[in-house]
């Protein structure tokens, strides 16, 4: 077991416990220089599944079916082509474009949540975000676009985490089956995942405890900043 994987897992899931997402991008940013995405994604998927179940249950009073159901369906539809692209395509150029898109959305959310920008929502725009979020979840396991979508409806950090992670639970379950069928999840990646789960649990615990000490507005600002940093990370790792 590479010690770097342990450190990366703890840090990634500390961020997850704090903000509700960004664990994949943190993990990929730390491990991306030495491991291929096709090796990181299946491990992160299996490790992340129980974390999403926990955060959904922990914030269950804030679940909103009107957010979860359509977004879960769109991510499932998008995950199918994304998973096949993961196995057969060199996705570096796609990641760069995706990184730019995330940065722009993150800046827009940061300005909007601070009251400096007011834009009327477009249902077509939200549908495109939902569908693309599924493609990129299947391709990279990255939920940044899901965060951009859910962040437009969530009134506080608990509501954000509840609905974000509920969509992840559905998407993760579907993708675990899909990855297993097409051979992306292997016995080797499964064994690595089981070893890393305790370090994920420690990170989630530390992150949620830290989140409970912060104001909702502060946590949501952290979410917006993490979106921007996620995009920057994707570009740097793939240019």
PDB file of C-alpha atoms in Angstrom:
ATOM      1  CA  UNK A   1       0.000   0.000   0.000  1.00  0.00           C
ATOM      2  CA  UNK A   2       1.424   3.357  -1.095  1.00  0.00           C
ATOM      3  CA  UNK A   3       1.415   5.746   1.889  1.00  0.00           C
ATOM      4  CA  UNK A   4       0.464   8.567  -0.496  1.00  0.00           C
ATOM      5  CA  UNK A   5      -2.887   6.839  -1.157  1.00  0.00           C
ATOM      6  CA  UNK A   6      -3.641   6.862   2.575  1.00  0.00           C
ATOM      7  CA  UNK A   7      -2.812  10.562   2.960  1.00  0.00           C
ATOM      8  CA  UNK A   8      -4.741  11.440  -0.215  1.00  0.00           C
ATOM      9  CA  UNK A   9      -7.798   9.498   0.986  1.00  0.00           C
ATOM     10  CA  UNK A  10      -7.871  11.184   4.394  1.00  0.00           C
ATOM     11  CA  UNK A  11      -7.454  14.683   2.932  1.00  0.00           C
ATOM     12  CA  UNK A  12     -10.007  14.060   0.167  1.00  0.00           C
ATOM     13  CA  UNK A  13     -12.678  12.870   2.575  1.00  0.00           C
ATOM     14  CA  UNK A  14     -11.957  15.593   5.091  1.00  0.00           C
ATOM     15  CA  UNK A  15     -12.903  17.982   2.278  1.00  0.00           C
ATOM     16  CA  UNK A  16     -15.929  15.787   1.496  1.00  0.00           C
ATOM     17  CA  UNK A  17     -17.119  15.932   5.108  1.00  0.00           C
ATOM     18  CA  UNK A  18     -16.640  19.692   5.133  1.00  0.00           C
ATOM     19  CA  UNK A  19     -18.294  20.565   1.834  1.00  0.00           C
ATOM     20  CA  UNK A  20     -20.218  17.497   0.597  1.00  0.00           C
ATOM     21  CA  UNK A  21     -18.135  16.993  -2.546  1.00  0.00           C
ATOM     22  CA  UNK A  22     -14.699  17.574  -4.193  1.00  0.00           C
ATOM     23  CA  UNK A  23     -13.223  14.360  -2.763  1.00  0.00           C
ATOM     24  CA  UNK A  24     -12.541  12.966  -6.235  1.00  0.00           C
ATOM     25  CA  UNK A  25     -10.755  16.054  -7.454  1.00  0.00           C
ATOM     26  CA  UNK A  26      -8.640  16.286  -4.298  1.00  0.00           C
ATOM     27  CA  UNK A  27      -7.716  12.611  -4.598  1.00  0.00           C
ATOM     28  CA  UNK A  28      -6.968  12.939  -8.309  1.00  0.00           C
ATOM     29  CA  UNK A  29      -4.921  16.102  -7.767  1.00  0.00           C
ATOM     30  CA  UNK A  30      -2.697  14.320  -5.230  1.00  0.00           C
ATOM     31  CA  UNK A  31      -2.406  10.999  -7.063  1.00  0.00           C
ATOM     32  CA  UNK A  32      -2.748  12.157 -10.666  1.00  0.00           C
ATOM     33  CA  UNK A  33       0.952  12.644 -11.333  1.00  0.00           C
ATOM     34  CA  UNK A  34       1.762   9.000 -10.536  1.00  0.00           C
ATOM     35  CA  UNK A  35      -1.406   7.038 -11.353  1.00  0.00           C
ATOM     36  CA  UNK A  36      -3.723   6.853 -14.362  1.00  0.00           C
ATOM     37  CA  UNK A  37      -7.323   7.986 -13.957  1.00  0.00           C
ATOM     38  CA  UNK A  38      -8.568   4.531 -14.950  1.00  0.00           C
ATOM     39  CA  UNK A  39      -6.831   3.181 -11.830  1.00  0.00           C
ATOM     40  CA  UNK A  40      -7.935   5.987  -9.493  1.00  0.00           C
ATOM     41  CA  UNK A  41     -11.624   6.229 -10.454  1.00  0.00           C
ATOM     42  CA  UNK A  42     -12.766   2.685  -9.537  1.00  0.00           C
ATOM     43  CA  UNK A  43     -10.997   2.831  -6.147  1.00  0.00           C
ATOM     44  CA  UNK A  44     -12.424   6.251  -5.349  1.00  0.00           C
ATOM     45  CA  UNK A  45     -15.888   5.098  -6.429  1.00  0.00           C
ATOM     46  CA  UNK A  46     -15.982   2.115  -4.062  1.00  0.00           C
ATOM     47  CA  UNK A  47     -14.450   4.089  -1.185  1.00  0.00           C
ATOM     48  CA  UNK A  48     -16.803   7.027  -1.727  1.00  0.00           C
ATOM     49  CA  UNK A  49     -20.058   5.066  -1.880  1.00  0.00           C
ATOM     50  CA  UNK A  50     -20.411   4.533   1.912  1.00  0.00           C
ATOM     51  CA  UNK A  51     -19.422   8.167   2.561  1.00  0.00           C
ATOM     52  CA  UNK A  52     -22.342   9.347   0.424  1.00  0.00           C
ATOM     53  CA  UNK A  53     -24.740   7.012   2.220  1.00  0.00           C
ATOM     54  CA  UNK A  54     -23.559   8.379   5.579  1.00  0.00           C
ATOM     55  CA  UNK A  55     -23.822  12.061   4.609  1.00  0.00           C
ATOM     56  CA  UNK A  56     -27.253  11.523   3.040  1.00  0.00           C
ATOM     57  CA  UNK A  57     -28.538   9.832   6.200  1.00  0.00           C
ATOM     58  CA  UNK A  58     -26.891  12.410   8.465  1.00  0.00           C
ATOM     59  CA  UNK A  59     -28.684  15.246   6.642  1.00  0.00           C
ATOM     60  CA  UNK A  60     -31.867  13.324   5.724  1.00  0.00           C
ATOM     61  CA  UNK A  61     -34.251  15.997   7.071  1.00  0.00           C
ATOM     62  CA  UNK A  62     -33.189  18.259   4.198  1.00  0.00           C
ATOM     63  CA  UNK A  63     -33.819  15.830   1.313  1.00  0.00           C
ATOM     64  CA  UNK A  64     -35.761  17.333  -1.613  1.00  0.00           C
ATOM     65  CA  UNK A  65     -37.117  14.753  -4.131  1.00  0.00           C
ATOM     66  CA  UNK A  66     -37.736  17.511  -6.717  1.00  0.00           C
ATOM     67  CA  UNK A  67     -33.969  18.053  -6.828  1.00  0.00           C
ATOM     68  CA  UNK A  68     -32.816  14.464  -6.425  1.00  0.00           C
ATOM     69  CA  UNK A  69     -35.032  12.559  -8.887  1.00  0.00           C
ATOM     70  CA  UNK A  70     -34.444  14.512 -12.140  1.00  0.00           C
ATOM     71  CA  UNK A  71     -30.751  14.998 -11.435  1.00  0.00           C
ATOM     72  CA  UNK A  72     -30.233  11.323 -10.559  1.00  0.00           C
ATOM     73  CA  UNK A  73     -31.893  10.303 -13.834  1.00  0.00           C
ATOM     74  CA  UNK A  74     -29.747  12.720 -15.854  1.00  0.00           C
ATOM     75  CA  UNK A  75     -26.534  11.530 -14.205  1.00  0.00           C
ATOM     76  CA  UNK A  76     -27.394   7.879 -14.862  1.00  0.00           C
ATOM     77  CA  UNK A  77     -28.026   8.629 -18.547  1.00  0.00           C
ATOM     78  CA  UNK A  78     -24.769  10.565 -18.764  1.00  0.00           C
ATOM     79  CA  UNK A  79     -22.743   7.971 -16.849  1.00  0.00           C
ATOM     80  CA  UNK A  80     -23.082   5.350 -19.605  1.00  0.00           C
ATOM     81  CA  UNK A  81     -21.114   7.178 -22.333  1.00  0.00           C
ATOM     82  CA  UNK A  82     -18.801   8.599 -19.668  1.00  0.00           C
ATOM     83  CA  UNK A  83     -17.813   5.149 -18.388  1.00  0.00           C
ATOM     84  CA  UNK A  84     -17.037   3.848 -21.882  1.00  0.00           C
ATOM     85  CA  UNK A  85     -14.985   6.963 -22.654  1.00  0.00           C
ATOM     86  CA  UNK A  86     -13.009   6.363 -19.446  1.00  0.00           C
ATOM     87  CA  UNK A  87     -11.910   2.947 -20.709  1.00  0.00           C
ATOM     88  CA  UNK A  88     -11.279   3.766 -24.358  1.00  0.00           C
ATOM     89  CA  UNK A  89     -10.386   7.475 -24.729  1.00  0.00           C
ATOM     90  CA  UNK A  90      -7.444   9.664 -23.729  1.00  0.00           C
ATOM     91  CA  UNK A  91      -9.480  12.267 -21.909  1.00  0.00           C
ATOM     92  CA  UNK A  92      -6.836  14.918 -21.130  1.00  0.00           C
ATOM     93  CA  UNK A  93      -8.244  17.478 -23.589  1.00  0.00           C
ATOM     94  CA  UNK A  94     -11.781  16.888 -22.309  1.00  0.00           C
ATOM     95  CA  UNK A  95     -10.586  17.482 -18.743  1.00  0.00           C
ATOM     96  CA  UNK A  96      -9.091  20.856 -19.703  1.00  0.00           C
ATOM     97  CA  UNK A  97     -12.365  22.005 -21.265  1.00  0.00           C
ATOM     98  CA  UNK A  98     -14.225  20.667 -18.249  1.00  0.00           C
ATOM     99  CA  UNK A  99     -11.845  22.554 -15.945  1.00  0.00           C
ATOM    100  CA  UNK A 100     -12.542  25.858 -17.704  1.00  0.00           C
ATOM    101  CA  UNK A 101     -16.290  25.232 -17.486  1.00  0.00           C
ATOM    102  CA  UNK A 102     -16.082  24.492 -13.744  1.00  0.00           C
ATOM    103  CA  UNK A 103     -14.047  27.661 -13.098  1.00  0.00           C
ATOM    104  CA  UNK A 104     -16.620  29.826 -14.896  1.00  0.00           C
ATOM    105  CA  UNK A 105     -19.538  28.208 -13.046  1.00  0.00           C
ATOM    106  CA  UNK A 106     -17.688  28.466  -9.717  1.00  0.00           C
ATOM    107  CA  UNK A 107     -17.024  32.195 -10.212  1.00  0.00           C
ATOM    108  CA  UNK A 108     -20.672  32.761 -11.178  1.00  0.00           C
ATOM    109  CA  UNK A 109     -21.869  30.907  -8.048  1.00  0.00           C
ATOM    110  CA  UNK A 110     -19.442  32.793  -5.797  1.00  0.00           C
ATOM    111  CA  UNK A 111     -20.614  36.147  -7.134  1.00  0.00           C
ATOM    112  CA  UNK A 112     -24.286  35.149  -6.998  1.00  0.00           C
ATOM    113  CA  UNK A 113     -24.117  33.808  -3.444  1.00  0.00           C
ATOM    114  CA  UNK A 114     -22.357  36.981  -2.302  1.00  0.00           C
ATOM    115  CA  UNK A 115     -25.189  39.070  -3.782  1.00  0.00           C
ATOM    116  CA  UNK A 116     -22.994  40.721  -6.428  1.00  0.00           C
ATOM    117  CA  UNK A 117     -24.642  38.970  -9.373  1.00  0.00           C
ATOM    118  CA  UNK A 118     -28.271  38.161 -10.108  1.00  0.00           C
ATOM    119  CA  UNK A 119     -29.070  35.946 -13.112  1.00  0.00           C
ATOM    120  CA  UNK A 120     -32.442  34.386 -13.900  1.00  0.00           C
ATOM    121  CA  UNK A 121     -32.190  30.595 -14.033  1.00  0.00           C
ATOM    122  CA  UNK A 122     -32.746  28.839 -17.364  1.00  0.00           C
ATOM    123  CA  UNK A 123     -34.335  25.375 -17.286  1.00  0.00           C
ATOM    124  CA  UNK A 124     -32.462  24.455 -20.478  1.00  0.00           C
ATOM    125  CA  UNK A 125     -29.156  25.538 -18.903  1.00  0.00           C
ATOM    126  CA  UNK A 126     -29.877  23.503 -15.762  1.00  0.00           C
ATOM    127  CA  UNK A 127     -30.793  20.453 -17.879  1.00  0.00           C
ATOM    128  CA  UNK A 128     -27.489  20.720 -19.776  1.00  0.00           C
ATOM    129  CA  UNK A 129     -25.568  20.987 -16.494  1.00  0.00           C
ATOM    130  CA  UNK A 130     -27.376  17.918 -15.152  1.00  0.00           C
ATOM    131  CA  UNK A 131     -26.675  15.834 -18.256  1.00  0.00           C
ATOM    132  CA  UNK A 132     -23.038  16.888 -18.501  1.00  0.00           C
ATOM    133  CA  UNK A 133     -22.564  16.170 -14.803  1.00  0.00           C
ATOM    134  CA  UNK A 134     -23.521  12.554 -15.515  1.00  0.00           C
ATOM    135  CA  UNK A 135     -21.054  12.271 -18.391  1.00  0.00           C
ATOM    136  CA  UNK A 136     -18.240  13.642 -16.263  1.00  0.00           C
ATOM    137  CA  UNK A 137     -19.187  11.486 -13.291  1.00  0.00           C
ATOM    138  CA  UNK A 138     -18.941   8.433 -15.527  1.00  0.00           C
ATOM    139  CA  UNK A 139     -15.735   9.654 -17.132  1.00  0.00           C
ATOM    140  CA  UNK A 140     -13.842  11.002 -14.123  1.00  0.00           C
ATOM    141  CA  UNK A 141     -16.032  10.363 -11.070  1.00  0.00           C
ATOM    142  CA  UNK A 142     -16.084  14.155 -10.661  1.00  0.00           C
ATOM    143  CA  UNK A 143     -19.163  15.773  -9.101  1.00  0.00           C
ATOM    144  CA  UNK A 144     -18.282  19.431  -9.595  1.00  0.00           C
ATOM    145  CA  UNK A 145     -21.134  20.027 -12.040  1.00  0.00           C
ATOM    146  CA  UNK A 146     -23.520  18.265  -9.660  1.00  0.00           C
ATOM    147  CA  UNK A 147     -22.401  20.747  -7.013  1.00  0.00           C
ATOM    148  CA  UNK A 148     -23.065  23.614  -9.405  1.00  0.00           C
ATOM    149  CA  UNK A 149     -26.582  22.277 -10.039  1.00  0.00           C
ATOM    150  CA  UNK A 150     -27.547  21.498  -6.437  1.00  0.00           C
ATOM    151  CA  UNK A 151     -25.950  24.721  -5.179  1.00  0.00           C
ATOM    152  CA  UNK A 152     -28.528  26.688  -7.138  1.00  0.00           C
ATOM    153  CA  UNK A 153     -31.363  25.225  -5.068  1.00  0.00           C
ATOM    154  CA  UNK A 154     -29.882  24.511  -1.634  1.00  0.00           C
ATOM    155  CA  UNK A 155     -30.753  27.017   1.104  1.00  0.00           C
ATOM    156  CA  UNK A 156     -27.999  25.932   3.500  1.00  0.00           C
ATOM    157  CA  UNK A 157     -25.029  23.579   3.757  1.00  0.00           C
ATOM    158  CA  UNK A 158     -27.053  20.696   5.254  1.00  0.00           C
ATOM    159  CA  UNK A 159     -29.556  20.847   2.387  1.00  0.00           C
ATOM    160  CA  UNK A 160     -26.677  20.988  -0.093  1.00  0.00           C
ATOM    161  CA  UNK A 161     -24.978  17.920   1.400  1.00  0.00           C
ATOM    162  CA  UNK A 162     -28.214  15.933   1.735  1.00  0.00           C
ATOM    163  CA  UNK A 163     -29.332  16.328  -1.864  1.00  0.00           C
ATOM    164  CA  UNK A 164     -25.865  16.274  -3.390  1.00  0.00           C
ATOM    165  CA  UNK A 165     -24.949  13.034  -1.654  1.00  0.00           C
ATOM    166  CA  UNK A 166     -28.359  11.443  -2.312  1.00  0.00           C
ATOM    167  CA  UNK A 167     -27.758  11.897  -6.042  1.00  0.00           C
ATOM    168  CA  UNK A 168     -24.261  10.477  -5.558  1.00  0.00           C
ATOM    169  CA  UNK A 169     -25.712   7.386  -3.832  1.00  0.00           C
ATOM    170  CA  UNK A 170     -27.882   6.616  -6.873  1.00  0.00           C
ATOM    171  CA  UNK A 171     -25.132   7.480  -9.351  1.00  0.00           C
ATOM    172  CA  UNK A 172     -22.471   5.526  -7.418  1.00  0.00           C
ATOM    173  CA  UNK A 173     -24.630   2.386  -7.189  1.00  0.00           C
ATOM    174  CA  UNK A 174     -25.329   2.502 -10.917  1.00  0.00           C
ATOM    175  CA  UNK A 175     -21.690   3.185 -11.794  1.00  0.00           C
ATOM    176  CA  UNK A 176     -20.376   0.390  -9.542  1.00  0.00           C
ATOM    177  CA  UNK A 177     -22.536  -2.068 -11.501  1.00  0.00           C
ATOM    178  CA  UNK A 178     -21.532  -0.525 -14.847  1.00  0.00           C
ATOM    179  CA  UNK A 179     -17.819  -0.427 -14.020  1.00  0.00           C
ATOM    180  CA  UNK A 180     -17.961  -4.063 -12.877  1.00  0.00           C
ATOM    181  CA  UNK A 181     -19.665  -5.194 -16.069  1.00  0.00           C
ATOM    182  CA  UNK A 182     -17.224  -3.453 -18.426  1.00  0.00           C
ATOM    183  CA  UNK A 183     -14.160  -4.415 -16.386  1.00  0.00           C
ATOM    184  CA  UNK A 184     -13.084  -1.056 -14.944  1.00  0.00           C
ATOM    185  CA  UNK A 185     -13.454  -2.355 -11.366  1.00  0.00           C
ATOM    186  CA  UNK A 186     -11.009  -5.218 -10.806  1.00  0.00           C
ATOM    187  CA  UNK A 187     -10.135  -7.413  -7.807  1.00  0.00           C
ATOM    188  CA  UNK A 188      -7.019  -5.318  -7.328  1.00  0.00           C
ATOM    189  CA  UNK A 189      -8.951  -2.032  -7.173  1.00  0.00           C
ATOM    190  CA  UNK A 190     -11.547  -3.618  -4.877  1.00  0.00           C
ATOM    191  CA  UNK A 191      -8.882  -4.772  -2.409  1.00  0.00           C
ATOM    192  CA  UNK A 192      -7.269  -1.329  -2.441  1.00  0.00           C
ATOM    193  CA  UNK A 193     -10.676   0.237  -1.739  1.00  0.00           C
ATOM    194  CA  UNK A 194     -11.336  -1.965   1.285  1.00  0.00           C
ATOM    195  CA  UNK A 195      -7.961  -1.027   2.776  1.00  0.00           C
ATOM    196  CA  UNK A 196      -8.667   2.703   2.311  1.00  0.00           C
ATOM    197  CA  UNK A 197     -12.214   2.760   3.750  1.00  0.00           C
ATOM    198  CA  UNK A 198     -11.080   3.286   7.401  1.00  0.00           C
ATOM    199  CA  UNK A 199      -9.032   6.338   6.335  1.00  0.00           C
ATOM    200  CA  UNK A 200     -12.062   7.633   4.427  1.00  0.00           C
ATOM    201  CA  UNK A 201     -14.147   7.275   7.612  1.00  0.00           C
ATOM    202  CA  UNK A 202     -11.590   9.238   9.646  1.00  0.00           C
ATOM    203  CA  UNK A 203     -11.574  12.008   7.037  1.00  0.00           C
ATOM    204  CA  UNK A 204     -15.381  12.200   6.912  1.00  0.00           C
ATOM    205  CA  UNK A 205     -15.592  12.379  10.706  1.00  0.00           C
ATOM    206  CA  UNK A 206     -13.009  15.171  10.923  1.00  0.00           C
ATOM    207  CA  UNK A 207     -14.604  17.092   8.057  1.00  0.00           C
ATOM    208  CA  UNK A 208     -18.169  16.951   9.371  1.00  0.00           C
ATOM    209  CA  UNK A 209     -17.022  17.974  12.855  1.00  0.00           C
ATOM    210  CA  UNK A 210     -15.208  20.967  11.362  1.00  0.00           C
ATOM    211  CA  UNK A 211     -18.242  21.854   9.236  1.00  0.00           C
ATOM    212  CA  UNK A 212     -20.497  21.943  12.308  1.00  0.00           C
ATOM    213  CA  UNK A 213     -18.323  24.730  13.757  1.00  0.00           C
ATOM    214  CA  UNK A 214     -18.738  26.985  10.720  1.00  0.00           C
ATOM    215  CA  UNK A 215     -21.600  29.235   9.584  1.00  0.00           C
ATOM    216  CA  UNK A 216     -23.671  28.054   6.601  1.00  0.00           C
ATOM    217  CA  UNK A 217     -22.595  31.005   4.471  1.00  0.00           C
ATOM    218  CA  UNK A 218     -18.952  30.192   5.183  1.00  0.00           C
ATOM    219  CA  UNK A 219     -19.428  26.552   4.155  1.00  0.00           C
ATOM    220  CA  UNK A 220     -21.216  27.545   0.935  1.00  0.00           C
ATOM    221  CA  UNK A 221     -18.420  30.004   0.147  1.00  0.00           C
ATOM    222  CA  UNK A 222     -15.944  27.149   0.659  1.00  0.00           C
ATOM    223  CA  UNK A 223     -18.015  25.084  -1.799  1.00  0.00           C
ATOM    224  CA  UNK A 224     -17.782  27.838  -4.434  1.00  0.00           C
ATOM    225  CA  UNK A 225     -14.027  28.260  -3.917  1.00  0.00           C
ATOM    226  CA  UNK A 226     -13.514  24.482  -4.119  1.00  0.00           C
ATOM    227  CA  UNK A 227     -15.365  24.463  -7.447  1.00  0.00           C
ATOM    228  CA  UNK A 228     -12.951  27.057  -8.832  1.00  0.00           C
ATOM    229  CA  UNK A 229      -9.906  25.249  -7.440  1.00  0.00           C
ATOM    230  CA  UNK A 230     -11.236  21.977  -8.854  1.00  0.00           C
ATOM    231  CA  UNK A 231     -11.282  23.475 -12.320  1.00  0.00           C
ATOM    232  CA  UNK A 232      -7.783  24.908 -11.916  1.00  0.00           C
ATOM    233  CA  UNK A 233      -6.530  21.503 -10.717  1.00  0.00           C
ATOM    234  CA  UNK A 234      -7.988  19.708 -13.739  1.00  0.00           C
ATOM    235  CA  UNK A 235      -6.339  22.147 -16.135  1.00  0.00           C
ATOM    236  CA  UNK A 236      -2.924  21.995 -14.444  1.00  0.00           C
ATOM    237  CA  UNK A 237      -2.923  18.189 -14.343  1.00  0.00           C
ATOM    238  CA  UNK A 238      -3.806  17.847 -18.019  1.00  0.00           C
ATOM    239  CA  UNK A 239      -2.074  20.689 -19.907  1.00  0.00           C
TER     240      UNK A 239
END
